[in-house]
Each structure stands twice: as C-alpha cells, then as structure tokens.
PDB file of C-alpha atoms in Angstrom:
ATOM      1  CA  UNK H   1     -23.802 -25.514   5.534  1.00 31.00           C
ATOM      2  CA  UNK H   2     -20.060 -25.325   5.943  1.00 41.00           C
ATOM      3  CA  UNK H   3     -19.194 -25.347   9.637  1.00 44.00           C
ATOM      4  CA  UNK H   4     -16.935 -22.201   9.024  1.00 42.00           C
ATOM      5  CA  UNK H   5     -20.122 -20.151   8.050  1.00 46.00           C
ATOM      6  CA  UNK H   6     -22.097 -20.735  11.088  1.00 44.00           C
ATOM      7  CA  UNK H   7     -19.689 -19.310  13.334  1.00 59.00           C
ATOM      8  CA  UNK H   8     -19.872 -15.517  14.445  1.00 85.00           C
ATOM      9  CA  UNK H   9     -16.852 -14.489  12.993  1.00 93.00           C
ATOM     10  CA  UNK H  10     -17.679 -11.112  11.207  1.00 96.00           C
ATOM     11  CA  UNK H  11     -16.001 -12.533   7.292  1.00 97.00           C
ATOM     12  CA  UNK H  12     -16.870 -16.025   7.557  1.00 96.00           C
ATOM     13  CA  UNK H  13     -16.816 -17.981   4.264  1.00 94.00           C
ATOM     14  CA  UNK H  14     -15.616 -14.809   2.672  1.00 97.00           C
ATOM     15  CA  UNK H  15     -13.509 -15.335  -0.230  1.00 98.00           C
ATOM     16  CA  UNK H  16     -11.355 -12.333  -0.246  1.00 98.00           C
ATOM     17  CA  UNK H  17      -8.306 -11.145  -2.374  1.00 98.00           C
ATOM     18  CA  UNK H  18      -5.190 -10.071  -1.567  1.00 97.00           C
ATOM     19  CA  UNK H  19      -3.354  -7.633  -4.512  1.00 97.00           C
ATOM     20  CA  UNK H  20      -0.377  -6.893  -2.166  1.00 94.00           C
ATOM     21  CA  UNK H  21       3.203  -7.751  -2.660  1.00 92.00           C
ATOM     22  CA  UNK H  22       3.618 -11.608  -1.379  1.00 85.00           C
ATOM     23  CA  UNK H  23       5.759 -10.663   1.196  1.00 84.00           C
ATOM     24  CA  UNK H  24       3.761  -8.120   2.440  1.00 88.00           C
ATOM     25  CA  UNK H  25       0.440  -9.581   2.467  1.00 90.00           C
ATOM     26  CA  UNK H  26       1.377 -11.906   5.201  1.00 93.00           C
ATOM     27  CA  UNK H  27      -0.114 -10.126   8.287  1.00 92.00           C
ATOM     28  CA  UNK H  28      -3.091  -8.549   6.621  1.00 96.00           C
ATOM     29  CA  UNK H  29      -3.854 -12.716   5.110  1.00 96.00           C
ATOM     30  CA  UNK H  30      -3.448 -13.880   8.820  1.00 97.00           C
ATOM     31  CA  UNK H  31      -5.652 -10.980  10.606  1.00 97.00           C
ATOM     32  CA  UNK H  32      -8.259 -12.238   8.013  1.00 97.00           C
ATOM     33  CA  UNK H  33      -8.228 -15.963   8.424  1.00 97.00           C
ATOM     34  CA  UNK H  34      -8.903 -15.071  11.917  1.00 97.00           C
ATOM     35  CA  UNK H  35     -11.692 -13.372  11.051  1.00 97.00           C
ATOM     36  CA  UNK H  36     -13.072 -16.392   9.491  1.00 97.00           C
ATOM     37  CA  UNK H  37     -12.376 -15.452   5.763  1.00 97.00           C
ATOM     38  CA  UNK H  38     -10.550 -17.403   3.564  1.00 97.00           C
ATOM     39  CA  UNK H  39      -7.515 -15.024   2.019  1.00 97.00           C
ATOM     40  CA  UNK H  40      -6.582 -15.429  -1.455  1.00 97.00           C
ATOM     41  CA  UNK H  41      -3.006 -13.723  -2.679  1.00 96.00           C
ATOM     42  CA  UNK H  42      -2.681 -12.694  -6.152  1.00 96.00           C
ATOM     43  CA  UNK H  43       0.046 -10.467  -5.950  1.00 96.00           C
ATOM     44  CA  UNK H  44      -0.078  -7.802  -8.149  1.00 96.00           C
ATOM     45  CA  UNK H  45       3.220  -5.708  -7.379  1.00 96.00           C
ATOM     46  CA  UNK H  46       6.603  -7.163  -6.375  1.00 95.00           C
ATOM     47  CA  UNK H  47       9.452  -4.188  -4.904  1.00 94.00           C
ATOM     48  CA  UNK H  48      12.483  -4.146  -6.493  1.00 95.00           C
ATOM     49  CA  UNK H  49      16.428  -2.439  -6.249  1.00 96.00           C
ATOM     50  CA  UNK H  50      16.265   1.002  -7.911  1.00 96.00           C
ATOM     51  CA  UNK H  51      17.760   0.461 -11.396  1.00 95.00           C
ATOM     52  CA  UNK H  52      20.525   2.567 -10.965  1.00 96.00           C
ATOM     53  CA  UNK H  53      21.577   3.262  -7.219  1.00 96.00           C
ATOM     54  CA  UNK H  54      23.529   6.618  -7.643  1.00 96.00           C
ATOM     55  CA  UNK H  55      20.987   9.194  -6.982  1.00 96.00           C
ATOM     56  CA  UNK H  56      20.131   7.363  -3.549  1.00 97.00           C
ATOM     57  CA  UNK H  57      23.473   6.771  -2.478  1.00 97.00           C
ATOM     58  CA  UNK H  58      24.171  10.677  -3.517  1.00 96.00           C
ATOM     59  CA  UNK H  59      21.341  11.982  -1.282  1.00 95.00           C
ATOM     60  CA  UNK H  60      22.648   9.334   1.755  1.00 95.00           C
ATOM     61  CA  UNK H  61      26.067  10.842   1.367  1.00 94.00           C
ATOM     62  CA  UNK H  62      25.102  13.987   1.512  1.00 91.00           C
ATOM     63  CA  UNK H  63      27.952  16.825   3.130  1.00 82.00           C
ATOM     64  CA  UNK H  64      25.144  18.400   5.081  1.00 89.00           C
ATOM     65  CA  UNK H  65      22.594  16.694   7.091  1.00 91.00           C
ATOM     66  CA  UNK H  66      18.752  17.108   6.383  1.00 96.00           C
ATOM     67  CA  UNK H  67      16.403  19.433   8.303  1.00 96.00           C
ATOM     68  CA  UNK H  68      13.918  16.934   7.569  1.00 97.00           C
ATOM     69  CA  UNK H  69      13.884  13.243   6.177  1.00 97.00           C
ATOM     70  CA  UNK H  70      10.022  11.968   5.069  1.00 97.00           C
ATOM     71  CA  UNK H  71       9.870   8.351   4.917  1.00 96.00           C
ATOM     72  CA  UNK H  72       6.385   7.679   2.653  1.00 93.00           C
ATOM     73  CA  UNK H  73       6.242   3.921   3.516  1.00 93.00           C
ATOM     74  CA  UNK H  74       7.552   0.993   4.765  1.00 93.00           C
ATOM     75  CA  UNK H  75       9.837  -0.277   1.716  1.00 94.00           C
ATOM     76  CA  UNK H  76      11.511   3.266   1.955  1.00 96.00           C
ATOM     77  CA  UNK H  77      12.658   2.695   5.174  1.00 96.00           C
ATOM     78  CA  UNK H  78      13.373  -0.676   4.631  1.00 95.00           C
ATOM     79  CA  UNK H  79      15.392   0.437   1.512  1.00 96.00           C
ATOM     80  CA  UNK H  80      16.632   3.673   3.026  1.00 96.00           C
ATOM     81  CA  UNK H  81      18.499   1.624   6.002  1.00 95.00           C
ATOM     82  CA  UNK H  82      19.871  -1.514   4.204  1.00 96.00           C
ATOM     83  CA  UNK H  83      21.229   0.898   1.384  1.00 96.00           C
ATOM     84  CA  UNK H  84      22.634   3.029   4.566  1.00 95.00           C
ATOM     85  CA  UNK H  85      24.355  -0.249   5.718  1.00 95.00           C
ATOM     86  CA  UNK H  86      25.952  -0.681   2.318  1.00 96.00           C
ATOM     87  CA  UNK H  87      27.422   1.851   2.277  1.00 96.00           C
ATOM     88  CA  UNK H  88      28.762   2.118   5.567  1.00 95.00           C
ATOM     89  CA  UNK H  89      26.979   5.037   7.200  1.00 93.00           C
ATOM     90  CA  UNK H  90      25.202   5.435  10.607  1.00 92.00           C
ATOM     91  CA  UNK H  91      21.882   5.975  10.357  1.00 89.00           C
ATOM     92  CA  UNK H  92      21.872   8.699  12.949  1.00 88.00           C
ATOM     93  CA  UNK H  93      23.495  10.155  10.876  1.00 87.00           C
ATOM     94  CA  UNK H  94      20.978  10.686   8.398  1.00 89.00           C
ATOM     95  CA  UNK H  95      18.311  11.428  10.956  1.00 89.00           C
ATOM     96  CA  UNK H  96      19.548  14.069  12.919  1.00 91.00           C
ATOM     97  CA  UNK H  97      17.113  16.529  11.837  1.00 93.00           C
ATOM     98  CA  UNK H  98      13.669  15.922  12.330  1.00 96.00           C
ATOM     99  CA  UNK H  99      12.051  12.876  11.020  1.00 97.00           C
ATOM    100  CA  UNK H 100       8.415  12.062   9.665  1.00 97.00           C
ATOM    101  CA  UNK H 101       6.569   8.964   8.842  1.00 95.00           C
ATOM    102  CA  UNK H 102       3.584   9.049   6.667  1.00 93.00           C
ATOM    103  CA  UNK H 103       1.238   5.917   7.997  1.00 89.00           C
ATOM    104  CA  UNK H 104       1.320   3.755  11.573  1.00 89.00           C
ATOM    105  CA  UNK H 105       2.957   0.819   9.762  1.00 89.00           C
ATOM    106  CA  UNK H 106       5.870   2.917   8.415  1.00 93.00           C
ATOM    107  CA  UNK H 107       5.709   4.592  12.011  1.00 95.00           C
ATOM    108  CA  UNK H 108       6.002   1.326  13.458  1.00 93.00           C
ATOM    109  CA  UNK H 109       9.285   0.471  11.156  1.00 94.00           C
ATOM    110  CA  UNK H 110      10.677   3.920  12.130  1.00 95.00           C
ATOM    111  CA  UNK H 111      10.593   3.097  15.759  1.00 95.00           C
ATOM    112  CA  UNK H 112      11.659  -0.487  15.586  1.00 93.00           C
ATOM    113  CA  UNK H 113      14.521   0.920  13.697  1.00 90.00           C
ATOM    114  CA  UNK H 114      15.408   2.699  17.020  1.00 91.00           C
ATOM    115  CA  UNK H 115      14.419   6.138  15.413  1.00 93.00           C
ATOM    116  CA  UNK H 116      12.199   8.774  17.560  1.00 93.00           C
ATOM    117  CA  UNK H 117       9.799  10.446  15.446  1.00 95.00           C
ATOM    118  CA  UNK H 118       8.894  14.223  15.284  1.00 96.00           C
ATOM    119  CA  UNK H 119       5.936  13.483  12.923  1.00 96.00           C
ATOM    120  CA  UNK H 120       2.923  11.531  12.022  1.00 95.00           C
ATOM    121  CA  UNK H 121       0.154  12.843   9.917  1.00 94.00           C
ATOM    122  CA  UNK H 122      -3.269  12.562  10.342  1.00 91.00           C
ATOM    123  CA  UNK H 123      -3.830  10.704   7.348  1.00 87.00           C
ATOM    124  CA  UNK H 124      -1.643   8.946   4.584  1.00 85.00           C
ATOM    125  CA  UNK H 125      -1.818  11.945   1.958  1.00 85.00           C
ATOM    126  CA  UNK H 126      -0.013  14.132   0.302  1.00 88.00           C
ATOM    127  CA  UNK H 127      -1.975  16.963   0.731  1.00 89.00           C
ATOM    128  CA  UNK H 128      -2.596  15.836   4.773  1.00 91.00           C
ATOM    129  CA  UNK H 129       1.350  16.115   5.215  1.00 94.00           C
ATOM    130  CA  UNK H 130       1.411  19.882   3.284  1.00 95.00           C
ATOM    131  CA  UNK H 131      -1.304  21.038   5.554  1.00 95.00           C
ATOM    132  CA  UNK H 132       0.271  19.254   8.938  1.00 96.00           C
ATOM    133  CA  UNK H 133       4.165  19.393   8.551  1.00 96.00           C
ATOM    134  CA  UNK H 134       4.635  23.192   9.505  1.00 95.00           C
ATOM    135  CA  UNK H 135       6.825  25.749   7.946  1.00 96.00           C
ATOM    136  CA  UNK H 136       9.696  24.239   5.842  1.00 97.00           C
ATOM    137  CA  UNK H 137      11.135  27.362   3.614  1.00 97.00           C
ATOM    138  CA  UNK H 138      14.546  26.705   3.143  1.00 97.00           C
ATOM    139  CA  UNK H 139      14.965  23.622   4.625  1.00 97.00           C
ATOM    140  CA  UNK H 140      16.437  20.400   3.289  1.00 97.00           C
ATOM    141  CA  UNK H 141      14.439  17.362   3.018  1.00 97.00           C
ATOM    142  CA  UNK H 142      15.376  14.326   2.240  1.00 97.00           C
ATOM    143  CA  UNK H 143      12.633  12.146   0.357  1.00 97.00           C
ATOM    144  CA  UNK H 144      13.137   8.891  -0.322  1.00 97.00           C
ATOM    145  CA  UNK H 145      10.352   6.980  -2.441  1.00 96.00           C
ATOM    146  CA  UNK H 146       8.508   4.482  -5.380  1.00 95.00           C
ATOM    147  CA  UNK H 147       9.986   5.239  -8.828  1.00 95.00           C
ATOM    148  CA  UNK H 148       6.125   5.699  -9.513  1.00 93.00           C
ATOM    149  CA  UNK H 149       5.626   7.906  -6.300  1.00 91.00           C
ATOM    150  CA  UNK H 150       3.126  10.460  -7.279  1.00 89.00           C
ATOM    151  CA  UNK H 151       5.241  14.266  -7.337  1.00 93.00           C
ATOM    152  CA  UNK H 152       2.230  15.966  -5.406  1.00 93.00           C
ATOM    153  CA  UNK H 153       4.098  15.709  -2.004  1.00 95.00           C
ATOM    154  CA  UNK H 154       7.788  16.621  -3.784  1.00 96.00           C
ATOM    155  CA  UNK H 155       6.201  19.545  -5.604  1.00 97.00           C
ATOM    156  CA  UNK H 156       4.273  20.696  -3.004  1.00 97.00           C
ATOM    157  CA  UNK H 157       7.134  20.853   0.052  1.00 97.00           C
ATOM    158  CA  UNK H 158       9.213  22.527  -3.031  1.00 98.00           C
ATOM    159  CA  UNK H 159       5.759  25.116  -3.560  1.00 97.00           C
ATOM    160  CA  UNK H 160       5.926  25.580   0.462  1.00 97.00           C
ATOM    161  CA  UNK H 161      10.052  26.661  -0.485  1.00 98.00           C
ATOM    162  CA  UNK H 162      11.645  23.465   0.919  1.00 98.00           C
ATOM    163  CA  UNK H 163      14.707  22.181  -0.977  1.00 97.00           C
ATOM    164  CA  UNK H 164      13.778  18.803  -1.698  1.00 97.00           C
ATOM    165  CA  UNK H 165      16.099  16.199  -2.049  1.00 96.00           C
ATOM    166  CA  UNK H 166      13.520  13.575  -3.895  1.00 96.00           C
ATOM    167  CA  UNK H 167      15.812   9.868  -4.850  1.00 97.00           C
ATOM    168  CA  UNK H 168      14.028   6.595  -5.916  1.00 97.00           C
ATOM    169  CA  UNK H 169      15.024   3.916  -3.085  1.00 97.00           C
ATOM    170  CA  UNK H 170      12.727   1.521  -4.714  1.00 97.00           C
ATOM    171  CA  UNK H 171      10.678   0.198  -7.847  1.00 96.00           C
ATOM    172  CA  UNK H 172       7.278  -1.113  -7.533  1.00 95.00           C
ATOM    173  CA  UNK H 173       7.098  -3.614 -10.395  1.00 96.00           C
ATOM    174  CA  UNK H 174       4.213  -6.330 -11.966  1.00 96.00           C
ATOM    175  CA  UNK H 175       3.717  -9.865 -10.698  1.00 95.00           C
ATOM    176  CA  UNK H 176       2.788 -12.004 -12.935  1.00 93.00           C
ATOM    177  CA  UNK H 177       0.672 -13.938 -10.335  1.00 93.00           C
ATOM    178  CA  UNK H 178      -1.802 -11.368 -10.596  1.00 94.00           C
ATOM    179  CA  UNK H 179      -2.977 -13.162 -13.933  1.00 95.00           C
ATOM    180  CA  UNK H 180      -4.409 -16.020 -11.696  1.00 95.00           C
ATOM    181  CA  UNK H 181      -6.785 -13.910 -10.299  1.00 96.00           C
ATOM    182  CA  UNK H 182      -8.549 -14.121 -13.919  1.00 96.00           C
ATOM    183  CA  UNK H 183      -9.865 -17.868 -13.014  1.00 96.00           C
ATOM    184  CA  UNK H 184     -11.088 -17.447  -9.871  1.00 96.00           C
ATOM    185  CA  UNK H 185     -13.092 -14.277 -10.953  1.00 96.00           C
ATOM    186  CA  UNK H 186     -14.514 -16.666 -13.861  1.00 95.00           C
ATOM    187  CA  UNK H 187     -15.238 -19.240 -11.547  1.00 95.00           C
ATOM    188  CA  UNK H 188     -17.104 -17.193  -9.355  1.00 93.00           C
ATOM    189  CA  UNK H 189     -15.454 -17.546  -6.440  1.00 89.00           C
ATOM    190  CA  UNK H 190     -14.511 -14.526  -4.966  1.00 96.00           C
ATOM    191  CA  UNK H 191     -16.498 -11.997  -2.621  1.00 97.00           C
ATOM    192  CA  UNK H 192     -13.902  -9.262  -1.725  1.00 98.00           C
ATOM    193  CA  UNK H 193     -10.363  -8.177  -4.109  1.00 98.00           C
ATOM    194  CA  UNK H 194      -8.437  -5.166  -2.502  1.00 98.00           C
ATOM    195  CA  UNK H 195      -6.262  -3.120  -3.762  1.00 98.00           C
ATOM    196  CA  UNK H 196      -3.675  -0.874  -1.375  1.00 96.00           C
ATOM    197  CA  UNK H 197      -1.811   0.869  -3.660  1.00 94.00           C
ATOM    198  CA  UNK H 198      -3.243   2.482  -7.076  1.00 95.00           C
ATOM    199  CA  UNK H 199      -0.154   0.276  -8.542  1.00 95.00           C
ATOM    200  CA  UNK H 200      -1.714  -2.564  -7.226  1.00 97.00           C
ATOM    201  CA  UNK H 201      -5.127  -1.506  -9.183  1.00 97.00           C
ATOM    202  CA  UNK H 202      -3.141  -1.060 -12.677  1.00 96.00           C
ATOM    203  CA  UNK H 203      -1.036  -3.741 -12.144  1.00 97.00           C
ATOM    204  CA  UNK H 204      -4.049  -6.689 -11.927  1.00 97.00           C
ATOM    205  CA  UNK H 205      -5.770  -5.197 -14.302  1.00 97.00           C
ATOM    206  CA  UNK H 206      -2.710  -5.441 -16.601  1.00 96.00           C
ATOM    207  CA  UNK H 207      -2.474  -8.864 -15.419  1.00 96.00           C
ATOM    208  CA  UNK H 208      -6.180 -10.155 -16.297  1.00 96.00           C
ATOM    209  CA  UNK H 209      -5.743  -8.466 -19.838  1.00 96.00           C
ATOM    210  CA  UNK H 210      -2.816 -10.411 -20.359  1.00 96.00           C
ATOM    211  CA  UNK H 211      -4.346 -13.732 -19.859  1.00 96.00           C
ATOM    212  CA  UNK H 212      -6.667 -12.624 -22.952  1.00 96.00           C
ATOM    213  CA  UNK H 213      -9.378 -10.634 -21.643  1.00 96.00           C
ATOM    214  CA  UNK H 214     -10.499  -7.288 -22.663  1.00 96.00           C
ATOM    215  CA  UNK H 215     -10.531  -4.446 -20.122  1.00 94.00           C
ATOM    216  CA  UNK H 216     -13.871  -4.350 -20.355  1.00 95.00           C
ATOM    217  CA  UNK H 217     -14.576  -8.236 -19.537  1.00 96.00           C
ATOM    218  CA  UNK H 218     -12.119  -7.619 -16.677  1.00 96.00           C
ATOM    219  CA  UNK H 219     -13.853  -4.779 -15.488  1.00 95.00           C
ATOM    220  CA  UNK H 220     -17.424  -6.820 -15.686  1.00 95.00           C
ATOM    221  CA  UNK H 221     -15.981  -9.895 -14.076  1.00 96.00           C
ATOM    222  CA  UNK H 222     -14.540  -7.129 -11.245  1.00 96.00           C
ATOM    223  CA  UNK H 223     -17.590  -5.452 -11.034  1.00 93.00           C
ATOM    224  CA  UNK H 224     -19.142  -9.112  -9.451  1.00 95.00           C
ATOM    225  CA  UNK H 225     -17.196  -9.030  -6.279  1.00 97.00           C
ATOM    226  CA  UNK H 226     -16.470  -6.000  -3.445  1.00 98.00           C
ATOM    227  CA  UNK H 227     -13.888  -3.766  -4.770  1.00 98.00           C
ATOM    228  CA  UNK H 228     -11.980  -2.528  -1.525  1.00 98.00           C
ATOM    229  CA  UNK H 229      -9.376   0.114  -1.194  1.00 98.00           C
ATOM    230  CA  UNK H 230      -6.848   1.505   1.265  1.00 96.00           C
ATOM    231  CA  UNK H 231      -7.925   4.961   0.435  1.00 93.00           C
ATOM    232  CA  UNK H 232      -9.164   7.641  -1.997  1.00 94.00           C
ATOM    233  CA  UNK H 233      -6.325   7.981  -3.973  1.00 93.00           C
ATOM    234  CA  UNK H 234      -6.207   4.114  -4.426  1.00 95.00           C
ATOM    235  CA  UNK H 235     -10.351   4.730  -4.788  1.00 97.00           C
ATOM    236  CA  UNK H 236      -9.682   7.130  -7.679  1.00 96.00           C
ATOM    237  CA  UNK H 237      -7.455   5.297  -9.822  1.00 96.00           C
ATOM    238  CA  UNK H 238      -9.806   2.142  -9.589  1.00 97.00           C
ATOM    239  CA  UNK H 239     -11.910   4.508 -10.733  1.00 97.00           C
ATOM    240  CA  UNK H 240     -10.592   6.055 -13.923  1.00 96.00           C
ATOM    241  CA  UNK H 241     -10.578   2.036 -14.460  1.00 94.00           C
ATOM    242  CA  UNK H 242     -14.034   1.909 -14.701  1.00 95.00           C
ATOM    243  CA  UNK H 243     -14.304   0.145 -11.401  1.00 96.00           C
ATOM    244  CA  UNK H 244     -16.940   0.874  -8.487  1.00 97.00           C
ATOM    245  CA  UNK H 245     -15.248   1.367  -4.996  1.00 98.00           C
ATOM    246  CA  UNK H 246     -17.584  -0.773  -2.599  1.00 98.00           C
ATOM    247  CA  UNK H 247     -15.390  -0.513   0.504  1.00 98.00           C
ATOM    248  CA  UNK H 248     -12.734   2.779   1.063  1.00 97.00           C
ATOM    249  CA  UNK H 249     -10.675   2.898   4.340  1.00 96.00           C
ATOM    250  CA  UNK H 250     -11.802   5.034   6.549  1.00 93.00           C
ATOM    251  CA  UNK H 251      -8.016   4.881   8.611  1.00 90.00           C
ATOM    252  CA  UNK H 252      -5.362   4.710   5.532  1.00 90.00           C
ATOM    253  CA  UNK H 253      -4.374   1.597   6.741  1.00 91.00           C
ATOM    254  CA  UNK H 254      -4.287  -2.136   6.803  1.00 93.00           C
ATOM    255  CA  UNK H 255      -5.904  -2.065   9.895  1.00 93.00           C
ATOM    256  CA  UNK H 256      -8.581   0.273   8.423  1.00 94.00           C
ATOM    257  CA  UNK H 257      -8.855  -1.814   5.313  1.00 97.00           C
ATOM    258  CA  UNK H 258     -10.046  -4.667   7.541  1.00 97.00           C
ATOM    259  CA  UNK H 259     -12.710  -2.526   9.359  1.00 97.00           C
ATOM    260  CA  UNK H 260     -14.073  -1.664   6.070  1.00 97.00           C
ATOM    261  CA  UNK H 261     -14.132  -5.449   4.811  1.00 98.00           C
ATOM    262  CA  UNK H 262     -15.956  -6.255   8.081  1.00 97.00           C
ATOM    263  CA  UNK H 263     -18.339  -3.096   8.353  1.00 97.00           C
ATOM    264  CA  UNK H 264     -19.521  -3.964   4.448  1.00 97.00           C
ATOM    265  CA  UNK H 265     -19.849  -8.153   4.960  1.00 96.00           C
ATOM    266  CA  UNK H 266     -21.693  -7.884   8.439  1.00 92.00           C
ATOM    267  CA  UNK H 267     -24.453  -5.864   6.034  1.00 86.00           C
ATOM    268  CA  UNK H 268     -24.642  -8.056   2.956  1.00 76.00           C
ATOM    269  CA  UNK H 269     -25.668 -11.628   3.725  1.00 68.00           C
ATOM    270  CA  UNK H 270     -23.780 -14.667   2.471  1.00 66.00           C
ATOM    271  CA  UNK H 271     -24.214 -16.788  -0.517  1.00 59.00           C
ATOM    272  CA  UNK H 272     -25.532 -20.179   1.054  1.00 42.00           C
ATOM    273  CA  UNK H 273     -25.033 -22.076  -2.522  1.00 44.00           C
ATOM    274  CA  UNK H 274     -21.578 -20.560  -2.278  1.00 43.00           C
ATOM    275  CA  UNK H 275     -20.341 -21.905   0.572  1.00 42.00           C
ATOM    276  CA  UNK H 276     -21.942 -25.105   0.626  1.00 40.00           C
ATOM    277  CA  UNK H 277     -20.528 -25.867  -3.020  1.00 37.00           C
TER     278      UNK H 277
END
C-alpha cells in the first residue's frame, strides 16, 4: 500500500483537480498536498487586460468620488489598483466613500492594500450583497468586474436606485491546458476536479470537447470522479452541463472548498488498486 495512504491525513492518495487560473491555484494546490492529496492543475481560465481600457480608466477618473466602490474579487482589485497606478492616481482617492469586498480572499487583498473596509457580506452572492449592503438610492457606485460578470448584482443595486458605474477591469479567458485534463479522466486517475468559478466549468468542458470528445463522453468520463464547487451558482452552471455536484461549499471560499473535499473523502473509502498501481 503506498506509504502516503496509510497516514491520517484526511485526502490521502486523493487525486484531485485543480480548474483555477495557474497563478491562482498555488495556495489552494499547497493547502492540499498538506492534506495528503496529490493536486493536479489543469487550468481552465487564464485573466487577461480588458480589451479596450477606456471605460475603466473613465470610471477611475471620475470628477466626483464614489459613495460606494464594490470590489467582486480578487483580480478586480488587483486590476483596479495597478490600472490606478498607470494612470497616476491615489488610490484614496478612489476609496473615499465607503468600500465593500465580496469574499475573505478579496477582503484580505483590500486590507493588504492598506484599505479599511465598511463591508463584507455574509456570503459571496449577488443576491447576499442586495439584501446586506443597506440603502443605496442615489448613490454612486463604482463596480469594477469580469467581462463575463453576471449583471444580477449591477441590475439589482440599479433596481435598489443606485447609479451604477459598472467597467470591465478584467477578462476571464480559456486555457488551453484544460484539454489535458481529457487523459487523465481516460486513464482513470482522478478522484476529485473542482471548479470555482462557473467559467471555470464551461471553460474545461470546452477544453475536453476540443481534444475530440463529445459533451456527452465528457460529461460520462466527469461523472466518474467528485465534482466539487465553490458554490451554488458555480453548482448550477455545472449543472445545466449535465454534471452532478458531489461536493458544494458550504463557506464561498477556498477555504470552504477544502472542508467540503475533506468532509466528502473522510466518508467514501479509498481505491486500494488505485493507489497501489
């Protein structure tokens, strides 16, 4: 038996899948080699310079500050403060209103960024933030987000009589590594693939149909391993794939992701031919 496997770490011998951009998936591929599992990164999504940089550098250079500015995740802010040093302008000055962070990662950016925070949501959804944020009629807010950021959040401040200031500060675009993922699901030799974005689910689908499978081969060869997601909206596009959520986040986060992997592995035992091949 593999020496690995007879330790008590909670994902030993676990094959598990990371979707995640490459340079993201860093962290979360460390916390589970600790854990005894054996990360795999297929990245299905790579973050990229909006194609055309007006509308973002329009919003930053805005005559009148912003009541509020809503950073959605961690490449926003990332984006949002290197654009902000392109162009030349204190950050303060964009954040003198109040300032929200949707996650503890993006949070965490916020702070190191030497930002104080007015608010965190409960959870990582749009509909969390309408219900949590407080009155906003005729205030500004600056959003900046994914080019393929869903409008519930923009459209619902606007519904709540916000004027929303929505500009693109990033693209999420394919990786073609994804595509190796289609081997290893042949082979057999994965137990976990996660997905933390609903981009991320598209995306490696995309990616095993253009190695020559069929969706629904890629969806059968899926269907063999856990399918685990950061949350339900990520849940309900893998979903409208055709794929069966095994593991959902109860905490929206990576942190949450993890508990999920371990809560779900600690009740299914492991494949003894597996890891001894």
């Amino acid at each position: 038996m593999n020496d690995v496997c007879s330790t008590n770490l909670p994902l030993a011998g676990r094959r598990i899948v990371l979707t995640r951009a490459t340079g993201q998936s860093t962290a979360f591929a460390t916390t589970l080699r600790e854990l005894g599992a054996e990360p795999i990164v297929c990245s299905a999504i790579s973050i990229a310079p909006p194609d055309d940089w007006g509308p973002l550098d329009a919003a930053l250079q805005a005559a009148t500050p912003y009541a509020w500015v809503v950073f959605t995740s961690v490449n926003a802010v990332r984006a949002v403060f290197e654009r902000l040093a392109a162009l030349r302008i204190p950050a303060e000055r964009l954040t003198q209103g109040r300032v929200a962070a949707i996650g503890k990662a993006t949070a965490r950016v916020v702070r190191e960024a030497g930002i104080a925070l007015d608010f965190v949501p409960s959870s990582s959804v749009a509909e969390t933030i309408l219900a949590e944020i407080g009155p906003v009629a005729g205030r500004t807010i600056f959003l900046p987000q994914a080019d393929i950021a869903r409008p519930t959040l923009a459209e619902g401040l606007a519904a709540q009589g916000a004027i929303v200031s929505a500009a693109v500060a990033y693209r999420t675009v394919p990786d073609p590594q994804a595509a190796e993922l289609a081997a290893l699901l042949q082979a057999g030799n994965v137990d976990a693939v996660t997905f933390t974005s609903s981009s991320t689910v598209r995306y490696t689908l995309d990616a095993l149909q253009s190695t020559g499978l069929d969706l629904a081969t890629a969806n059968a060869l899926l269907s063999q391993t856990a399918i685990a997601s950061i949350g339900p909206i990520t849940s309900q596009t893998a979903r409208e794939y055709g794929l069966e959520v095994a593991i959902e986040a109860r905490e929206y986060d990576m942190a949450g992701l993890t508990a999920g992997l371990i809560e779900y592995f600690q009740a299914e035992p492991l494949n003894k031919e597996a890891t001894d091949a």
